Short mmCIF file of C-alpha atoms and ligand atoms in Angstrom, two decimals:
data_model
loop_
_atom_site.label_atom_id
_atom_site.label_comp_id
_atom_site.label_asym_id
_atom_site.label_seq_id
_atom_site.Cartn_x
_atom_site.Cartn_y
_atom_site.Cartn_z
CA UNK H 29 -21.30 32.35 -90.77
CA UNK H 30 -22.80 35.76 -90.36
CA UNK H 31 -21.31 38.76 -92.14
CA UNK H 32 -18.69 40.00 -89.68
CA UNK H 33 -17.59 36.47 -88.78
CA UNK H 34 -17.16 35.60 -92.45
CA UNK H 35 -15.03 38.72 -92.95
CA UNK H 36 -12.36 37.29 -90.66
CA UNK H 37 -12.91 33.54 -91.10
CA UNK H 38 -14.67 33.02 -94.45
CA UNK H 39 -12.66 31.38 -97.21
CA UNK H 40 -9.60 31.22 -94.93
CA UNK H 41 -7.53 28.01 -94.92
CA UNK H 42 -6.19 27.43 -91.39
CA UNK H 43 -3.51 24.96 -92.38
CA UNK H 44 -0.33 26.99 -92.15
CA UNK H 45 2.30 25.08 -90.20
CA UNK H 46 3.50 28.25 -88.48
CA UNK H 47 -0.02 29.29 -87.54
CA UNK H 48 -0.09 32.36 -89.75
CA UNK H 49 -3.40 34.25 -89.58
CA UNK H 50 -2.83 35.85 -93.00
CA UNK H 51 -1.50 34.43 -96.23
CA UNK H 52 1.77 36.37 -96.47
CA UNK H 53 2.81 38.44 -99.48
CA UNK H 54 4.23 36.04 -102.04
CA UNK H 55 6.26 38.81 -103.65
CA UNK H 56 7.47 36.82 -106.65
CA UNK H 57 6.81 36.92 -110.37
CA UNK H 58 7.32 33.21 -110.97
CA UNK H 59 7.39 29.88 -109.11
CA UNK H 60 10.15 27.26 -109.45
CA UNK H 61 9.45 23.53 -109.89
CA UNK H 62 11.25 20.18 -109.41
CA UNK H 63 11.14 19.09 -113.01
CA UNK H 64 10.20 20.12 -116.53
CA UNK H 65 7.46 17.49 -116.44
CA UNK H 66 5.90 18.99 -113.34
CA UNK H 67 5.78 22.46 -114.91
CA UNK H 68 4.29 20.98 -118.08
CA UNK H 69 1.46 19.40 -116.06
CA UNK H 70 0.61 22.68 -114.36
CA UNK H 71 0.64 24.59 -117.63
CA UNK H 72 -1.66 22.00 -119.17
CA UNK H 73 -4.11 22.29 -116.24
CA UNK H 74 -3.38 18.66 -115.31
CA UNK H 75 -1.97 19.54 -111.89
CA UNK H 76 -2.57 22.32 -109.41
CA UNK H 77 0.25 24.77 -108.78
CA UNK H 78 1.59 28.21 -109.42
CA UNK H 79 3.68 29.18 -112.40
CA UNK H 80 3.66 32.92 -112.96
CA UNK H 81 1.96 35.66 -110.92
CA UNK H 82 0.10 37.03 -113.94
CA UNK H 83 -1.81 33.72 -113.97
CA UNK H 84 -2.07 33.09 -110.24
CA UNK H 85 -0.46 33.84 -106.88
CA UNK H 86 -1.28 32.46 -103.39
CA UNK H 87 -1.78 35.91 -101.81
CA UNK H 88 -4.11 36.96 -104.60
CA UNK H 89 -5.93 33.64 -104.42
CA UNK H 90 -6.53 34.05 -100.68
CA UNK H 91 -8.14 37.43 -101.35
CA UNK H 92 -10.28 35.96 -104.13
CA UNK H 93 -11.47 33.14 -101.87
CA UNK H 94 -12.64 35.58 -99.22
CA UNK H 95 -14.49 37.73 -101.76
CA UNK H 96 -16.17 34.63 -103.20
CA UNK H 97 -17.48 33.69 -99.74
CA UNK H 98 -18.59 37.23 -99.06
CA UNK H 99 -20.44 37.76 -102.36
CA UNK H 100 -21.94 34.21 -102.22
CA UNK H 101 -20.46 33.26 -105.59
CA UNK H 102 -18.51 30.20 -106.75
CA UNK H 103 -15.28 31.87 -107.97
CA UNK H 104 -13.63 35.27 -108.12
CA UNK H 105 -10.95 36.82 -110.30
CA UNK H 106 -8.99 39.70 -108.76
CA UNK H 107 -7.71 42.34 -111.15
CA UNK H 108 -5.36 45.31 -111.18
CA UNK H 109 -8.25 47.79 -110.87
CA UNK H 110 -12.02 48.03 -110.83
CA UNK H 111 -11.89 49.10 -114.49
CA UNK H 112 -9.79 46.03 -115.36
CA UNK H 113 -12.34 43.82 -113.58
CA UNK H 114 -15.23 45.45 -115.47
CA UNK H 115 -13.40 45.20 -118.81
CA UNK H 116 -12.72 41.51 -118.23
CA UNK H 117 -16.25 40.83 -116.98
CA UNK H 118 -17.78 42.30 -120.15
CA UNK H 119 -15.34 41.23 -122.87
CA UNK H 120 -15.30 37.63 -121.63
CA UNK H 121 -18.72 37.19 -123.25
CA UNK H 122 -18.82 39.89 -125.96
CA UNK H 123 -17.73 40.05 -129.57
CA UNK H 124 -18.04 42.55 -132.36
CA UNK H 125 -21.69 43.21 -133.25
CA UNK H 126 -22.97 42.58 -129.71
CA UNK H 127 -24.84 45.09 -127.59
CA UNK H 128 -24.95 45.97 -123.91
CA UNK H 129 -28.04 47.35 -122.23
CA UNK H 130 -26.96 49.46 -119.26
CA UNK H 131 -28.49 51.71 -116.68
CA UNK H 132 -27.67 55.32 -117.59
CA UNK H 133 -26.76 56.03 -113.99
CA UNK H 134 -23.16 54.85 -114.07
CA UNK H 135 -19.72 55.72 -112.81
CA UNK H 136 -18.07 57.99 -115.41
CA UNK H 137 -15.25 55.51 -116.03
CA UNK H 138 -17.73 52.84 -117.11
CA UNK H 139 -19.37 55.23 -119.58
CA UNK H 140 -15.89 56.03 -120.96
CA UNK H 141 -15.15 52.29 -121.26
CA UNK H 142 -18.35 51.65 -123.21
CA UNK H 143 -17.32 54.43 -125.61
CA UNK H 144 -13.98 52.65 -126.10
CA UNK H 145 -15.87 49.42 -126.91
CA UNK H 146 -17.48 51.16 -129.90
CA UNK H 147 -14.19 50.93 -131.81
CA UNK H 148 -14.53 47.14 -131.54
CA UNK H 149 -18.13 47.09 -132.77
CA UNK H 150 -19.73 46.76 -129.33
CA UNK H 151 -22.56 49.20 -128.75
CA UNK H 152 -24.16 50.23 -125.46
CA UNK H 153 -27.77 51.31 -125.12
CA UNK H 154 -28.50 53.33 -121.98
CA UNK H 155 -31.82 53.31 -120.21
CA UNK H 156 -33.17 54.98 -117.13
CA UNK H 157 -32.55 52.77 -114.10
CA UNK H 158 -35.52 50.79 -112.74
CA UNK H 159 -37.59 51.74 -115.80
CA UNK H 160 -38.62 48.18 -116.69
CA UNK H 161 -40.40 49.07 -119.91
CA UNK H 162 -37.35 50.96 -121.12
CA UNK H 163 -35.02 48.03 -120.28
CA UNK H 164 -37.35 45.63 -122.04
CA UNK H 165 -37.61 47.86 -125.12
CA UNK H 166 -33.83 48.34 -125.34
CA UNK H 167 -33.10 44.59 -125.49
CA UNK H 168 -32.89 43.10 -128.97
CA UNK H 169 -31.42 40.01 -130.64
CA UNK H 170 -27.92 41.49 -130.48
CA UNK H 171 -28.02 42.20 -126.72
CA UNK H 172 -25.68 39.98 -124.73
CA UNK H 173 -25.74 41.41 -121.21
CA UNK H 174 -27.53 43.78 -118.87
CA UNK H 175 -25.50 46.01 -116.57
CA UNK H 176 -26.27 48.32 -113.64
CA UNK H 177 -24.73 49.58 -110.42
CA UNK H 178 -26.35 48.65 -107.10
CA UNK H 179 -26.12 52.30 -106.06
CA UNK H 180 -25.50 54.53 -109.08
CA UNK H 181 -22.41 56.67 -108.54
CA UNK H 182 -23.11 59.59 -108.06
CA UNK H 183 -26.86 59.65 -108.81
CA UNK H 184 -27.41 57.41 -105.76
CA UNK H 185 -30.38 55.66 -107.32
CA UNK H 186 -30.79 52.12 -106.06
CA UNK H 187 -31.27 49.31 -108.57
CA UNK H 188 -33.96 46.77 -107.76
CA UNK H 189 -31.64 43.85 -108.46
CA UNK H 190 -34.23 41.11 -108.10
CA UNK H 191 -36.54 42.75 -110.66
CA UNK H 192 -33.74 43.53 -113.08
CA UNK H 193 -32.37 39.97 -112.90
CA UNK H 194 -35.84 38.53 -113.57
CA UNK H 195 -36.18 40.82 -116.57
CA UNK H 196 -32.72 39.92 -117.94
CA UNK H 197 -33.20 36.19 -117.38
CA UNK H 198 -36.61 36.35 -119.03
CA UNK H 199 -34.80 37.54 -122.16
CA UNK H 200 -32.01 34.95 -121.84
CA UNK H 201 -29.40 37.46 -120.68
CA UNK H 202 -26.99 37.56 -117.75
CA UNK H 203 -27.08 40.46 -115.31
CA UNK H 204 -23.76 42.03 -114.34
CA UNK H 205 -23.86 44.24 -111.26
CA UNK H 206 -21.24 46.74 -110.09
CA UNK H 207 -21.58 46.50 -106.30
CA UNK H 208 -18.78 48.97 -105.47
CA UNK H 209 -20.82 51.68 -103.73
CA UNK H 210 -23.03 49.27 -101.78
CA UNK H 211 -20.57 46.46 -100.98
CA UNK H 212 -21.52 42.98 -99.76
CA UNK H 213 -22.26 44.61 -96.40
CA UNK H 214 -25.49 46.09 -97.77
CA UNK H 215 -26.41 43.44 -100.35
CA UNK H 216 -25.11 40.33 -102.08
CA UNK H 217 -26.45 40.81 -105.64
CA UNK H 218 -25.94 37.11 -106.48
CA UNK H 219 -28.49 36.22 -103.78
CA UNK H 220 -30.99 38.43 -105.61
CA UNK H 221 -30.31 36.90 -109.03
CA UNK H 222 -27.27 38.73 -110.44
CA UNK H 223 -24.90 36.50 -112.41
CA UNK H 224 -21.60 38.36 -112.21
CA UNK H 225 -20.73 40.90 -109.52
CA UNK H 226 -17.90 43.39 -109.90
CA UNK H 227 -16.36 45.40 -107.07
CA UNK H 228 -13.77 48.11 -107.34
CA UNK H 229 -11.92 46.97 -104.21
CA UNK H 230 -9.95 50.23 -104.34
CA UNK H 231 -12.93 51.66 -102.45
CA UNK H 232 -14.75 50.22 -99.40
CA UNK H 233 -13.10 46.79 -99.46
CA UNK H 234 -9.63 48.29 -99.13
CA UNK H 235 -11.01 51.08 -96.98
CA UNK H 236 -7.92 53.23 -96.56
CA UNK H 237 -7.09 54.27 -100.15
CA UNK H 238 -3.79 52.44 -100.23
CA UNK H 239 -4.17 50.13 -103.26
CA UNK H 240 -5.99 50.14 -106.60
CA UNK H 241 -7.71 46.85 -107.37
CA UNK H 242 -10.90 45.23 -108.56
CA UNK H 243 -12.51 41.83 -108.35
CA UNK H 244 -15.26 40.04 -110.20
CA UNK H 245 -17.30 37.18 -108.78
CA UNK H 246 -19.12 34.51 -110.77
CA UNK H 247 -22.48 33.36 -109.38
CA UNK H 248 -22.19 30.14 -111.40
CA UNK H 249 -25.92 29.78 -112.04
CA UNK H 250 -26.46 31.34 -115.47
CA UNK H 251 -27.20 28.83 -118.24
CA UNK H 252 -25.15 30.01 -121.18
CA UNK H 253 -26.60 29.51 -124.65
CA UNK H 254 -23.52 28.57 -126.71
CA UNK H 255 -25.06 29.89 -129.90
CA UNK H 256 -25.28 33.33 -128.37
CA UNK H 257 -21.97 33.01 -126.51
CA UNK H 258 -19.88 30.83 -128.85
CA UNK H 259 -16.62 31.61 -127.05
CA UNK H 260 -17.83 29.79 -123.94
CA UNK H 261 -18.54 26.51 -125.76
CA UNK H 262 -14.95 25.31 -125.39
CA UNK H 263 -15.28 25.62 -121.60
CA UNK H 264 -18.64 23.87 -121.29
CA UNK H 265 -16.95 20.97 -119.53
CA UNK H 266 -16.30 23.18 -116.52
CA UNK H 267 -20.03 23.24 -115.77
CA UNK H 268 -20.92 26.10 -113.41
CA UNK H 269 -17.34 27.41 -113.78
CA UNK H 270 -17.63 27.86 -117.56
CA UNK H 271 -17.49 31.65 -117.43
CA UNK H 272 -14.55 31.80 -115.01
CA UNK H 273 -12.64 29.05 -116.82
CA UNK H 274 -12.84 30.96 -120.10
CA UNK H 275 -11.74 34.17 -118.41
CA UNK H 276 -8.76 32.62 -116.61
CA UNK H 277 -7.57 30.71 -119.65
CA UNK H 278 -8.07 33.61 -122.04
CA UNK H 279 -8.71 37.30 -121.67
CA UNK H 280 -7.62 37.68 -118.04
CA UNK H 281 -4.17 36.20 -118.56
CA UNK H 282 -3.73 37.67 -122.01
CA UNK H 283 -4.65 41.23 -121.08
CA UNK H 284 -2.35 40.95 -118.06
CA UNK H 285 -4.99 42.35 -115.74
CA UNK H 286 -3.54 40.64 -112.65
CA UNK H 287 -3.55 42.10 -109.15
CA UNK H 288 -0.21 42.69 -107.43
CA UNK H 289 0.30 40.38 -104.39
CA UNK H 290 1.12 43.33 -102.13
CA UNK H 291 -2.21 44.96 -103.03
CA UNK H 292 -4.09 41.71 -102.43
CA UNK H 293 -2.54 41.60 -98.96
CA UNK H 294 -3.54 45.20 -98.20
CA UNK H 295 -7.08 44.43 -99.34
CA UNK H 296 -7.31 41.39 -97.08
CA UNK H 297 -6.48 43.54 -94.08
CA UNK H 298 -9.00 46.13 -95.18
CA UNK H 299 -11.67 43.52 -95.80
CA UNK H 300 -11.60 42.33 -92.20
CA UNK H 301 -13.08 45.62 -90.96
CA UNK H 302 -15.50 46.19 -93.85
CA UNK H 303 -18.52 45.49 -91.63
CA UNK H 304 -17.40 47.79 -88.84
CA UNK H 305 -16.50 50.58 -91.23
CA UNK H 306 -19.66 50.33 -93.31
CA UNK H 307 -21.88 50.28 -90.25
CA UNK H 308 -20.21 53.41 -88.92
CA UNK H 309 -19.97 55.19 -92.29
CA UNK H 310 -23.62 54.46 -93.18
CA UNK H 311 -24.76 55.73 -89.78
CA UNK H 312 -22.60 58.85 -90.12
CA UNK H 313 -23.93 59.49 -93.64
CA UNK H 314 -27.54 59.10 -92.48
CA UNK H 315 -27.01 61.50 -89.58
CA UNK H 316 -25.19 64.05 -91.73
CA UNK H 317 -27.74 63.88 -94.58
CA UNK H 318 -30.70 64.28 -92.22
CA UNK H 319 -29.08 67.16 -90.39
CA UNK H 320 -28.05 69.00 -93.58
CA UNK H 321 -31.51 68.57 -95.07
CA UNK H 322 -33.32 69.93 -92.02
CA UNK H 323 -30.84 72.73 -91.24
CA UNK H 324 -30.08 74.07 -94.73
CA UNK H 325 -33.18 74.32 -96.94
CA UNK H 326 -31.06 76.11 -99.57
CA UNK H 327 -29.18 72.83 -100.16
CA UNK H 328 -30.68 69.91 -102.10
CA UNK H 329 -29.52 66.82 -100.22
CA UNK H 330 -29.69 63.44 -101.95
CA UNK H 331 -29.28 60.27 -99.90
CA UNK H 332 -31.24 57.01 -100.28
CA UNK H 333 -31.88 57.02 -96.54
CA UNK H 334 -33.91 60.24 -96.69
CA UNK H 335 -37.66 59.66 -96.76
CA UNK H 336 -38.04 61.92 -99.83
CA UNK H 337 -35.50 59.97 -101.91
CA UNK H 338 -37.26 58.27 -104.84
CA UNK H 339 -35.21 55.14 -104.05
CA UNK H 340 -35.93 55.08 -100.33
CA UNK H 341 -38.33 52.13 -100.46
CA UNK H 342 -36.16 49.92 -102.69
CA UNK H 343 -33.14 50.75 -100.54
CA UNK H 344 -34.95 49.99 -97.29
CA UNK H 345 -36.05 46.58 -98.50
CA UNK H 346 -32.89 45.61 -100.32
CA UNK H 347 -30.37 46.94 -97.79
CA UNK H 348 -32.30 46.24 -94.57
CA UNK H 349 -32.38 49.74 -93.14
CA UNK H 350 -28.94 51.02 -94.04
CA UNK H 351 -28.40 53.22 -97.06
CA UNK H 352 -24.75 53.51 -97.98
CA UNK H 353 -22.20 56.13 -97.04
CA UNK H 354 -22.36 58.52 -99.99
CA UNK H 355 -24.51 61.61 -100.18
CA UNK H 356 -24.66 64.49 -102.63
CA UNK H 357 -25.44 68.17 -102.18
CA UNK H 358 -26.58 70.68 -104.76
CA UNK H 359 -25.62 74.20 -103.83
CA UNK H 360 -27.18 76.22 -106.66
CA UNK H 361 -24.06 77.00 -108.68
CA UNK H 362 -20.66 75.65 -109.58
CA UNK H 363 -19.06 78.61 -107.79
CA UNK H 364 -20.80 77.91 -104.48
CA UNK H 365 -20.06 74.18 -104.84
CA UNK H 366 -16.34 74.97 -105.22
CA UNK H 367 -16.46 77.45 -102.32
CA UNK H 368 -18.10 74.88 -100.05
CA UNK H 369 -15.58 72.16 -100.94
CA UNK H 370 -12.71 74.58 -100.32
CA UNK H 371 -14.16 75.81 -97.01
CA UNK H 372 -14.46 72.32 -95.52
CA UNK H 373 -11.48 71.45 -93.33
CA UNK H 374 -11.87 67.70 -92.63
CA UNK H 375 -12.77 66.15 -96.00
CA UNK H 376 -9.97 65.45 -98.43
CA UNK H 377 -10.60 66.82 -101.92
CA UNK H 378 -9.88 63.75 -103.95
CA UNK H 379 -11.41 61.37 -106.45
CA UNK H 380 -12.24 58.27 -104.45
CA UNK H 381 -14.97 56.81 -102.28
CA UNK H 382 -15.00 54.34 -99.41
CA UNK H 383 -12.10 55.74 -97.41
CA UNK H 384 -12.10 55.88 -93.59
CA UNK H 385 -11.64 59.64 -94.12
CA UNK H 386 -14.49 61.79 -95.42
CA UNK H 387 -13.92 62.81 -99.04
CA UNK H 388 -15.44 65.57 -101.16
CA UNK H 389 -15.45 66.04 -104.92
CA UNK H 390 -17.13 68.04 -107.68
CA UNK H 391 -17.99 65.21 -110.14
CA UNK H 392 -18.84 67.39 -113.20
CA UNK H 393 -15.29 68.78 -113.41
CA UNK H 394 -13.53 65.53 -112.47
CA UNK H 395 -14.79 61.94 -112.67
CA UNK H 396 -17.54 62.77 -115.19
CA UNK H 397 -15.52 65.32 -117.17
CA UNK H 398 -15.39 63.14 -120.29
CA UNK H 399 -19.13 62.39 -120.38
CA UNK H 400 -21.48 64.44 -122.54
CA UNK H 401 -23.87 66.85 -120.79
CA UNK H 402 -26.71 64.39 -121.40
CA UNK H 403 -24.71 61.46 -120.02
CA UNK H 404 -23.80 63.58 -117.00
CA UNK H 405 -27.41 64.49 -116.26
CA UNK H 406 -28.54 60.88 -116.66
CA UNK H 407 -25.83 59.89 -114.20
CA UNK H 408 -27.06 62.56 -111.79
CA UNK H 409 -24.13 64.92 -112.34
CA UNK H 410 -24.85 68.64 -112.30
CA UNK H 411 -22.60 71.71 -112.22
CA UNK H 412 -23.61 72.55 -108.66
CA UNK H 413 -23.33 69.01 -107.27
CA UNK H 414 -20.85 67.87 -104.61
CA UNK H 415 -20.37 64.21 -103.71
CA UNK H 416 -19.44 63.38 -100.14
CA UNK H 417 -18.07 59.95 -99.24
CA UNK H 418 -18.57 59.86 -95.50
CA UNK H 419 -15.81 58.41 -93.30
CA UNK H 420 -15.60 57.02 -89.77
CA UNK H 421 -14.90 60.32 -88.00
CA UNK H 422 -17.08 61.42 -85.09
CA UNK H 423 -20.17 62.75 -86.79
CA UNK H 424 -20.27 65.79 -84.47
CA UNK H 425 -16.92 66.89 -85.91
CA UNK H 426 -18.24 66.51 -89.45
CA UNK H 427 -21.34 68.54 -88.58
CA UNK H 428 -19.26 71.29 -86.98
CA UNK H 429 -17.05 71.39 -90.05
CA UNK H 430 -20.03 71.72 -92.41
CA UNK H 431 -21.49 74.35 -90.10
CA UNK H 432 -18.40 76.56 -90.25
CA UNK H 433 -18.01 76.01 -94.01
CA UNK H 434 -21.66 76.75 -94.81
CA UNK H 435 -21.43 79.97 -92.79
CA UNK H 436 -18.87 81.22 -95.30
CA UNK H 437 -20.97 80.38 -98.37
CA UNK H 438 -23.29 82.96 -99.82
CA UNK H 439 -25.95 81.08 -101.79
C1 LIG J 527 -14.11 53.56 -108.75
C2 LIG J 527 -15.17 52.81 -109.41
C3 LIG J 527 -14.87 51.98 -110.48
C4 LIG J 527 -13.47 51.83 -111.04
O1 LIG J 527 -12.60 51.25 -110.13
P1 LIG J 527 -10.99 51.52 -110.15
O2 LIG J 527 -10.52 50.63 -109.07
O3 LIG J 527 -10.79 52.96 -109.88
O4 LIG J 527 -10.52 51.13 -111.50
C5 LIG J 527 -15.91 51.28 -111.06
N1 LIG J 527 -17.17 51.41 -110.62
C6 LIG J 527 -17.50 52.21 -109.60
C7 LIG J 527 -18.90 52.31 -109.14
C8 LIG J 527 -16.50 52.95 -108.95
O5 LIG J 527 -16.82 53.76 -107.95
#
C-alpha cells in the first residue's frame, strides 16, 4: 500500500460484524470475564484478552496498529503524551550510570526531561547535529543510546538518519528518533536504520489540536547485548519483540502512561488525513518561506526548503522534495518579534505545532524558557525568533496577513 492508502486501510481489521469502519471508543476502565480462570490466563500472558485499560484497550490498540504500519515497525505503544512516550522509550533500556548521546537541537521538553534524568544518575551528552566526529567522540563505554529529532524543533536542522544509524550501530548502540516534526509522511526513520521512533501524536498525527498523546514504534531489528542492557535479558524469548515486551510488562504499565481511548479515537480520525494535510501544509510553508525571504530582506527566514538552508540537501534527499511545515523568522529583536506575532490576525498564538490552523510562538519565552542560554542557542532559539507552524489555509490569505502585519513593524 502506498502512503495515503495505508492511512485509511493499513493495520485495519475489517472483521466487525456490523461493518464498522472505525474501532469505536471502548470507554471502559476494565473488562469483565466469564471465569476467574480465564482472567488468570490473560494476566499470565497465556491467553489474549483485555483486562484493564492501563494495560490495553481495543481502541488504543487499533491506533497502535495503524502507526506500526505507517512507521514500518513491528509494534507500537501509545502513551498519554509525547513526553510519556519519550520517557518510556528511554527508560526502558537505561539504568543509573548510563549515558545518552543526543543532538543538541532538541525540543525544549526533551532537554528538560534529560535534566530530570540526572537525579537518577543518567547523564546526557549533547553534540551538534550531523557532526559525525562529535557524535563519535561523545560515545563512551557508558553510552546506551543515541537520540535525535528528524527535524530539530525549532532549529529546523535535518538529521541524516541513515548516517547517524550507521554510526550508532557501529558502536553497538540503538538510535532513537523523534519524528514528530517530520511525520511518516516525509520519512520513515526505521527504513533508514532507526531502531525506535517516537511521535508526539498531539501534533500532525492528530492534526486539529484536540488530544494530547504520543506513540513509540519498535523497529524490531536491533540486536540487544544483554550485558549492556541486562533488563532486557528476561524478555529475550520474545525475539524481535524483546524491547516492546519489556516495556509493556514493566515500565509502561507501572508508570501508568496509557493513552485514553477517546484520544486514540480522535487520533485515528486525524491520522486518515495526515497525507492530505502534510502535502498542503508543506506546500504552504514552502510558498510562504520563499515569499517572505524574497520580499523582506530585513527578516532572516529559516526553512529546510530554502536553497540557502544548510540542511537543504539532506532534506531534499531524505524527504523527496518536501520540507516540512514549520519555518522560523528572526526579526532583529524580541520587541519586534512580539509586535509581529501580535499584529498577525490569522495565526493562533499558542504552543503547539501540526494544527490545521497556522500557529505562531516566541520559543525563547515559552517552550524553551527552562533551557539555559547555551542550550537555547544550540537548539536554534534566539530572543528575536518566531516559529510558525503553517496550516492548511489558502496561502494567499496567509501572505496578505503577513503583509499587513509586517507593515506595522518598524525593524
Ligand atoms: C510536542 C513535542 C514533544 C512532546 O509531546 P507532547 O505530546 O506535548 O508531550 C516531543 N517532541 C517534539 C519534537 C515535540 O514537538
